[in-house]
């Protein structure tokens, strides 16, 4: 599988994992404090070939994602679930620990984050669906993030992420239905 876009990752080990999975070029941020030179490379890559951001499913990875989103609009974002990015001995979480198949799936499901958003899904919808507050809300948000391929988000960030990825009310409702069926069968 050859990817046209340049993939932004955190470090050399992530680049190695990407190259095991697909034929692609990468830009490494070398941590969450992205310097101006790296931002300029990402801007050029976005203008010429497009960019997919694939960072670790942790706080520093989210910080990098947010910095790129602010500085370089229009990039695609791919997510790997935390349990798919854990070292086989349980030491560390990162893209470098994900299987080639997991990386390919994440890249195929990449989304563009949009700043101009229309609120199709309200905060009230999230509360009604049991995604904010109450028992099991975190687990439901984790399942929703997997089903919609937008990654895990806390209660405050979920609404924003649904809008940024322009998740339709129908897609949201279908995912909630799947979650409720799983809970009923458990």
PDB file of C-alpha atoms in Angstrom:
ATOM      1  CA  UNK A   1       0.000   0.000   0.000  1.00  0.00           C
ATOM      2  CA  UNK A   2       1.460   3.351  -1.096  1.00  0.00           C
ATOM      3  CA  UNK A   3       0.234   6.532   0.598  1.00  0.00           C
ATOM      4  CA  UNK A   4       0.396   9.823  -1.304  1.00  0.00           C
ATOM      5  CA  UNK A   5       0.238  12.014   1.809  1.00  0.00           C
ATOM      6  CA  UNK A   6       3.172  12.533   4.141  1.00  0.00           C
ATOM      7  CA  UNK A   7       2.542  11.046   7.578  1.00  0.00           C
ATOM      8  CA  UNK A   8       3.449  13.104  10.640  1.00  0.00           C
ATOM      9  CA  UNK A   9       4.670  10.937  13.532  1.00  0.00           C
ATOM     10  CA  UNK A  10       6.437  11.625  16.817  1.00  0.00           C
ATOM     11  CA  UNK A  11       9.777   9.843  16.342  1.00  0.00           C
ATOM     12  CA  UNK A  12      12.095   7.432  14.530  1.00  0.00           C
ATOM     13  CA  UNK A  13      10.516   4.295  16.013  1.00  0.00           C
ATOM     14  CA  UNK A  14       7.125   5.456  14.672  1.00  0.00           C
ATOM     15  CA  UNK A  15       8.651   5.955  11.210  1.00  0.00           C
ATOM     16  CA  UNK A  16      10.035   2.401  11.359  1.00  0.00           C
ATOM     17  CA  UNK A  17       6.572   1.041  12.270  1.00  0.00           C
ATOM     18  CA  UNK A  18       4.943   3.022   9.432  1.00  0.00           C
ATOM     19  CA  UNK A  19       7.469   1.685   6.907  1.00  0.00           C
ATOM     20  CA  UNK A  20       6.748  -1.902   8.059  1.00  0.00           C
ATOM     21  CA  UNK A  21       3.060  -1.296   7.332  1.00  0.00           C
ATOM     22  CA  UNK A  22       3.076   0.780   4.128  1.00  0.00           C
ATOM     23  CA  UNK A  23       5.172   2.637   1.594  1.00  0.00           C
ATOM     24  CA  UNK A  24       5.099   6.240   2.828  1.00  0.00           C
ATOM     25  CA  UNK A  25       7.202   9.258   3.713  1.00  0.00           C
ATOM     26  CA  UNK A  26       7.150  10.690   7.231  1.00  0.00           C
ATOM     27  CA  UNK A  27       7.951  13.863   9.115  1.00  0.00           C
ATOM     28  CA  UNK A  28       9.009  13.360  12.733  1.00  0.00           C
ATOM     29  CA  UNK A  29       8.056  15.975  15.334  1.00  0.00           C
ATOM     30  CA  UNK A  30      10.631  14.708  17.869  1.00  0.00           C
ATOM     31  CA  UNK A  31       8.257  15.187  20.773  1.00  0.00           C
ATOM     32  CA  UNK A  32       5.372  17.433  21.712  1.00  0.00           C
ATOM     33  CA  UNK A  33       7.307  20.717  21.601  1.00  0.00           C
ATOM     34  CA  UNK A  34       7.188  21.078  17.802  1.00  0.00           C
ATOM     35  CA  UNK A  35       9.664  23.659  16.557  1.00  0.00           C
ATOM     36  CA  UNK A  36       8.997  26.228  13.822  1.00  0.00           C
ATOM     37  CA  UNK A  37      11.171  24.368  11.295  1.00  0.00           C
ATOM     38  CA  UNK A  38       9.033  21.228  11.678  1.00  0.00           C
ATOM     39  CA  UNK A  39       5.806  23.259  11.334  1.00  0.00           C
ATOM     40  CA  UNK A  40       7.178  24.764   8.102  1.00  0.00           C
ATOM     41  CA  UNK A  41       7.940  21.253   6.747  1.00  0.00           C
ATOM     42  CA  UNK A  42       4.402  20.152   7.604  1.00  0.00           C
ATOM     43  CA  UNK A  43       2.939  23.260   5.886  1.00  0.00           C
ATOM     44  CA  UNK A  44       4.947  22.527   2.726  1.00  0.00           C
ATOM     45  CA  UNK A  45       3.925  18.877   2.818  1.00  0.00           C
ATOM     46  CA  UNK A  46       0.255  19.854   3.191  1.00  0.00           C
ATOM     47  CA  UNK A  47       0.490  22.237   0.209  1.00  0.00           C
ATOM     48  CA  UNK A  48       2.235  19.735  -2.057  1.00  0.00           C
ATOM     49  CA  UNK A  49       1.073  16.216  -1.102  1.00  0.00           C
ATOM     50  CA  UNK A  50      -1.245  16.440   1.877  1.00  0.00           C
ATOM     51  CA  UNK A  51      -0.611  15.343   5.460  1.00  0.00           C
ATOM     52  CA  UNK A  52      -1.959  12.626   7.749  1.00  0.00           C
ATOM     53  CA  UNK A  53      -1.226  13.120  11.453  1.00  0.00           C
ATOM     54  CA  UNK A  54      -0.714   9.820  13.306  1.00  0.00           C
ATOM     55  CA  UNK A  55       0.393  10.409  16.893  1.00  0.00           C
ATOM     56  CA  UNK A  56       0.425   8.264  20.018  1.00  0.00           C
ATOM     57  CA  UNK A  57      -2.926   7.827  21.820  1.00  0.00           C
ATOM     58  CA  UNK A  58      -1.818   9.823  24.885  1.00  0.00           C
ATOM     59  CA  UNK A  59      -1.668  13.413  26.150  1.00  0.00           C
ATOM     60  CA  UNK A  60       1.571  14.410  24.319  1.00  0.00           C
ATOM     61  CA  UNK A  61       0.164  12.909  21.098  1.00  0.00           C
ATOM     62  CA  UNK A  62      -3.018  14.981  21.482  1.00  0.00           C
ATOM     63  CA  UNK A  63      -0.912  18.090  22.182  1.00  0.00           C
ATOM     64  CA  UNK A  64       0.997  17.571  18.905  1.00  0.00           C
ATOM     65  CA  UNK A  65      -2.289  17.024  17.045  1.00  0.00           C
ATOM     66  CA  UNK A  66      -3.732  20.273  18.447  1.00  0.00           C
ATOM     67  CA  UNK A  67      -0.603  22.270  17.549  1.00  0.00           C
ATOM     68  CA  UNK A  68      -0.675  20.991  13.959  1.00  0.00           C
ATOM     69  CA  UNK A  69      -4.438  21.601  13.671  1.00  0.00           C
ATOM     70  CA  UNK A  70      -3.930  25.239  14.732  1.00  0.00           C
ATOM     71  CA  UNK A  71      -0.849  25.880  12.573  1.00  0.00           C
ATOM     72  CA  UNK A  72      -1.611  23.769   9.467  1.00  0.00           C
ATOM     73  CA  UNK A  73      -5.346  23.592   8.658  1.00  0.00           C
ATOM     74  CA  UNK A  74      -6.784  20.847   6.460  1.00  0.00           C
ATOM     75  CA  UNK A  75      -4.578  17.944   7.541  1.00  0.00           C
ATOM     76  CA  UNK A  76      -6.119  14.509   7.878  1.00  0.00           C
ATOM     77  CA  UNK A  77      -5.990  12.813  11.280  1.00  0.00           C
ATOM     78  CA  UNK A  78      -5.669   9.070  11.858  1.00  0.00           C
ATOM     79  CA  UNK A  79      -6.160   7.409  15.236  1.00  0.00           C
ATOM     80  CA  UNK A  80      -4.900   4.222  16.827  1.00  0.00           C
ATOM     81  CA  UNK A  81      -6.722   2.966  19.901  1.00  0.00           C
ATOM     82  CA  UNK A  82      -4.692   2.811  23.098  1.00  0.00           C
ATOM     83  CA  UNK A  83      -5.057  -0.979  23.471  1.00  0.00           C
ATOM     84  CA  UNK A  84      -3.675  -1.421  19.929  1.00  0.00           C
ATOM     85  CA  UNK A  85      -0.615   0.695  20.769  1.00  0.00           C
ATOM     86  CA  UNK A  86       0.606  -0.941  23.990  1.00  0.00           C
ATOM     87  CA  UNK A  87       4.032  -2.592  24.056  1.00  0.00           C
ATOM     88  CA  UNK A  88       3.750  -6.395  24.244  1.00  0.00           C
ATOM     89  CA  UNK A  89       5.327  -6.312  27.728  1.00  0.00           C
ATOM     90  CA  UNK A  90       3.055  -3.463  28.816  1.00  0.00           C
ATOM     91  CA  UNK A  91       5.859  -0.892  28.886  1.00  0.00           C
ATOM     92  CA  UNK A  92       4.760   2.189  26.987  1.00  0.00           C
ATOM     93  CA  UNK A  93       2.082   3.248  24.544  1.00  0.00           C
ATOM     94  CA  UNK A  94       2.815   4.406  21.029  1.00  0.00           C
ATOM     95  CA  UNK A  95       2.435   4.057  17.288  1.00  0.00           C
ATOM     96  CA  UNK A  96       5.712   2.108  17.275  1.00  0.00           C
ATOM     97  CA  UNK A  97       3.975  -0.762  19.131  1.00  0.00           C
ATOM     98  CA  UNK A  98       1.000  -1.028  16.742  1.00  0.00           C
ATOM     99  CA  UNK A  99       0.781  -3.863  14.243  1.00  0.00           C
ATOM    100  CA  UNK A 100       1.135  -3.114  10.522  1.00  0.00           C
ATOM    101  CA  UNK A 101      -2.556  -4.023  10.040  1.00  0.00           C
ATOM    102  CA  UNK A 102      -3.633  -1.583  12.790  1.00  0.00           C
ATOM    103  CA  UNK A 103      -1.585   1.196  11.170  1.00  0.00           C
ATOM    104  CA  UNK A 104      -3.074   0.484   7.719  1.00  0.00           C
ATOM    105  CA  UNK A 105      -6.632   0.533   9.123  1.00  0.00           C
ATOM    106  CA  UNK A 106      -6.002   3.815  10.951  1.00  0.00           C
ATOM    107  CA  UNK A 107      -4.608   5.490   7.825  1.00  0.00           C
ATOM    108  CA  UNK A 108      -7.477   4.258   5.638  1.00  0.00           C
ATOM    109  CA  UNK A 109      -9.963   5.774   8.114  1.00  0.00           C
ATOM    110  CA  UNK A 110      -8.204   9.178   8.376  1.00  0.00           C
ATOM    111  CA  UNK A 111     -10.506  12.214   8.686  1.00  0.00           C
ATOM    112  CA  UNK A 112     -10.070  15.929   8.063  1.00  0.00           C
ATOM    113  CA  UNK A 113     -10.757  18.121  11.095  1.00  0.00           C
ATOM    114  CA  UNK A 114     -12.848  21.163  10.211  1.00  0.00           C
ATOM    115  CA  UNK A 115     -12.837  24.454  12.089  1.00  0.00           C
ATOM    116  CA  UNK A 116     -16.094  25.776  10.614  1.00  0.00           C
ATOM    117  CA  UNK A 117     -18.457  23.329  12.176  1.00  0.00           C
ATOM    118  CA  UNK A 118     -22.180  22.861  12.257  1.00  0.00           C
ATOM    119  CA  UNK A 119     -23.603  21.482  15.470  1.00  0.00           C
ATOM    120  CA  UNK A 120     -25.542  18.426  14.362  1.00  0.00           C
ATOM    121  CA  UNK A 121     -25.039  16.581  17.634  1.00  0.00           C
ATOM    122  CA  UNK A 122     -25.738  18.627  20.757  1.00  0.00           C
ATOM    123  CA  UNK A 123     -24.371  18.398  24.280  1.00  0.00           C
ATOM    124  CA  UNK A 124     -27.865  17.220  25.258  1.00  0.00           C
ATOM    125  CA  UNK A 125     -27.554  14.327  22.757  1.00  0.00           C
ATOM    126  CA  UNK A 126     -24.325  13.264  24.487  1.00  0.00           C
ATOM    127  CA  UNK A 127     -25.960  13.315  27.914  1.00  0.00           C
ATOM    128  CA  UNK A 128     -29.021  11.425  26.639  1.00  0.00           C
ATOM    129  CA  UNK A 129     -26.733   8.785  25.080  1.00  0.00           C
ATOM    130  CA  UNK A 130     -24.974   8.324  28.439  1.00  0.00           C
ATOM    131  CA  UNK A 131     -21.640   9.610  27.147  1.00  0.00           C
ATOM    132  CA  UNK A 132     -21.188  12.372  29.727  1.00  0.00           C
ATOM    133  CA  UNK A 133     -21.545  11.869  33.459  1.00  0.00           C
ATOM    134  CA  UNK A 134     -22.877   8.754  35.045  1.00  0.00           C
ATOM    135  CA  UNK A 135     -21.758   5.183  35.261  1.00  0.00           C
ATOM    136  CA  UNK A 136     -20.178   3.694  32.143  1.00  0.00           C
ATOM    137  CA  UNK A 137     -19.813   7.030  30.297  1.00  0.00           C
ATOM    138  CA  UNK A 138     -16.060   6.646  29.771  1.00  0.00           C
ATOM    139  CA  UNK A 139     -16.458   3.121  28.387  1.00  0.00           C
ATOM    140  CA  UNK A 140     -19.213   4.298  26.023  1.00  0.00           C
ATOM    141  CA  UNK A 141     -16.987   7.161  24.779  1.00  0.00           C
ATOM    142  CA  UNK A 142     -14.171   4.658  24.144  1.00  0.00           C
ATOM    143  CA  UNK A 143     -16.517   2.429  22.130  1.00  0.00           C
ATOM    144  CA  UNK A 144     -17.940   5.438  20.243  1.00  0.00           C
ATOM    145  CA  UNK A 145     -14.419   6.624  19.353  1.00  0.00           C
ATOM    146  CA  UNK A 146     -13.609   3.172  17.938  1.00  0.00           C
ATOM    147  CA  UNK A 147     -16.861   2.838  15.998  1.00  0.00           C
ATOM    148  CA  UNK A 148     -16.603   6.318  14.440  1.00  0.00           C
ATOM    149  CA  UNK A 149     -12.794   6.076  14.064  1.00  0.00           C
ATOM    150  CA  UNK A 150     -12.224   9.415  15.808  1.00  0.00           C
ATOM    151  CA  UNK A 151     -10.249   8.131  18.800  1.00  0.00           C
ATOM    152  CA  UNK A 152     -11.065   8.429  22.489  1.00  0.00           C
ATOM    153  CA  UNK A 153     -12.041  11.834  23.869  1.00  0.00           C
ATOM    154  CA  UNK A 154     -12.975  12.953  27.344  1.00  0.00           C
ATOM    155  CA  UNK A 155     -16.443  14.371  28.005  1.00  0.00           C
ATOM    156  CA  UNK A 156     -15.430  17.962  27.258  1.00  0.00           C
ATOM    157  CA  UNK A 157     -13.604  17.141  24.021  1.00  0.00           C
ATOM    158  CA  UNK A 158     -16.089  14.646  22.555  1.00  0.00           C
ATOM    159  CA  UNK A 159     -18.622  17.250  21.404  1.00  0.00           C
ATOM    160  CA  UNK A 160     -15.883  19.313  19.767  1.00  0.00           C
ATOM    161  CA  UNK A 161     -14.377  16.269  18.055  1.00  0.00           C
ATOM    162  CA  UNK A 162     -17.753  15.126  16.680  1.00  0.00           C
ATOM    163  CA  UNK A 163     -18.204  18.575  15.146  1.00  0.00           C
ATOM    164  CA  UNK A 164     -14.634  18.820  13.817  1.00  0.00           C
ATOM    165  CA  UNK A 165     -14.986  15.488  12.020  1.00  0.00           C
ATOM    166  CA  UNK A 166     -18.488  16.406  10.842  1.00  0.00           C
ATOM    167  CA  UNK A 167     -20.014  13.221  12.212  1.00  0.00           C
ATOM    168  CA  UNK A 168     -23.640  13.105  11.072  1.00  0.00           C
ATOM    169  CA  UNK A 169     -26.520  12.617  13.461  1.00  0.00           C
ATOM    170  CA  UNK A 170     -27.331   9.361  11.618  1.00  0.00           C
ATOM    171  CA  UNK A 171     -23.791   7.966  12.037  1.00  0.00           C
ATOM    172  CA  UNK A 172     -23.836   9.000  15.698  1.00  0.00           C
ATOM    173  CA  UNK A 173     -27.243   7.365  16.275  1.00  0.00           C
ATOM    174  CA  UNK A 174     -26.142   4.142  14.539  1.00  0.00           C
ATOM    175  CA  UNK A 175     -23.008   3.941  16.715  1.00  0.00           C
ATOM    176  CA  UNK A 176     -25.028   4.580  19.887  1.00  0.00           C
ATOM    177  CA  UNK A 177     -27.424   1.809  18.845  1.00  0.00           C
ATOM    178  CA  UNK A 178     -24.510  -0.637  18.476  1.00  0.00           C
ATOM    179  CA  UNK A 179     -23.202   0.358  21.925  1.00  0.00           C
ATOM    180  CA  UNK A 180     -26.623  -0.098  23.525  1.00  0.00           C
ATOM    181  CA  UNK A 181     -27.067  -3.516  21.867  1.00  0.00           C
ATOM    182  CA  UNK A 182     -23.661  -4.609  23.224  1.00  0.00           C
ATOM    183  CA  UNK A 183     -24.678  -3.435  26.704  1.00  0.00           C
ATOM    184  CA  UNK A 184     -28.020  -5.234  26.493  1.00  0.00           C
ATOM    185  CA  UNK A 185     -26.294  -8.471  25.434  1.00  0.00           C
ATOM    186  CA  UNK A 186     -23.680  -8.263  28.193  1.00  0.00           C
TER     187      UNK A 186
END
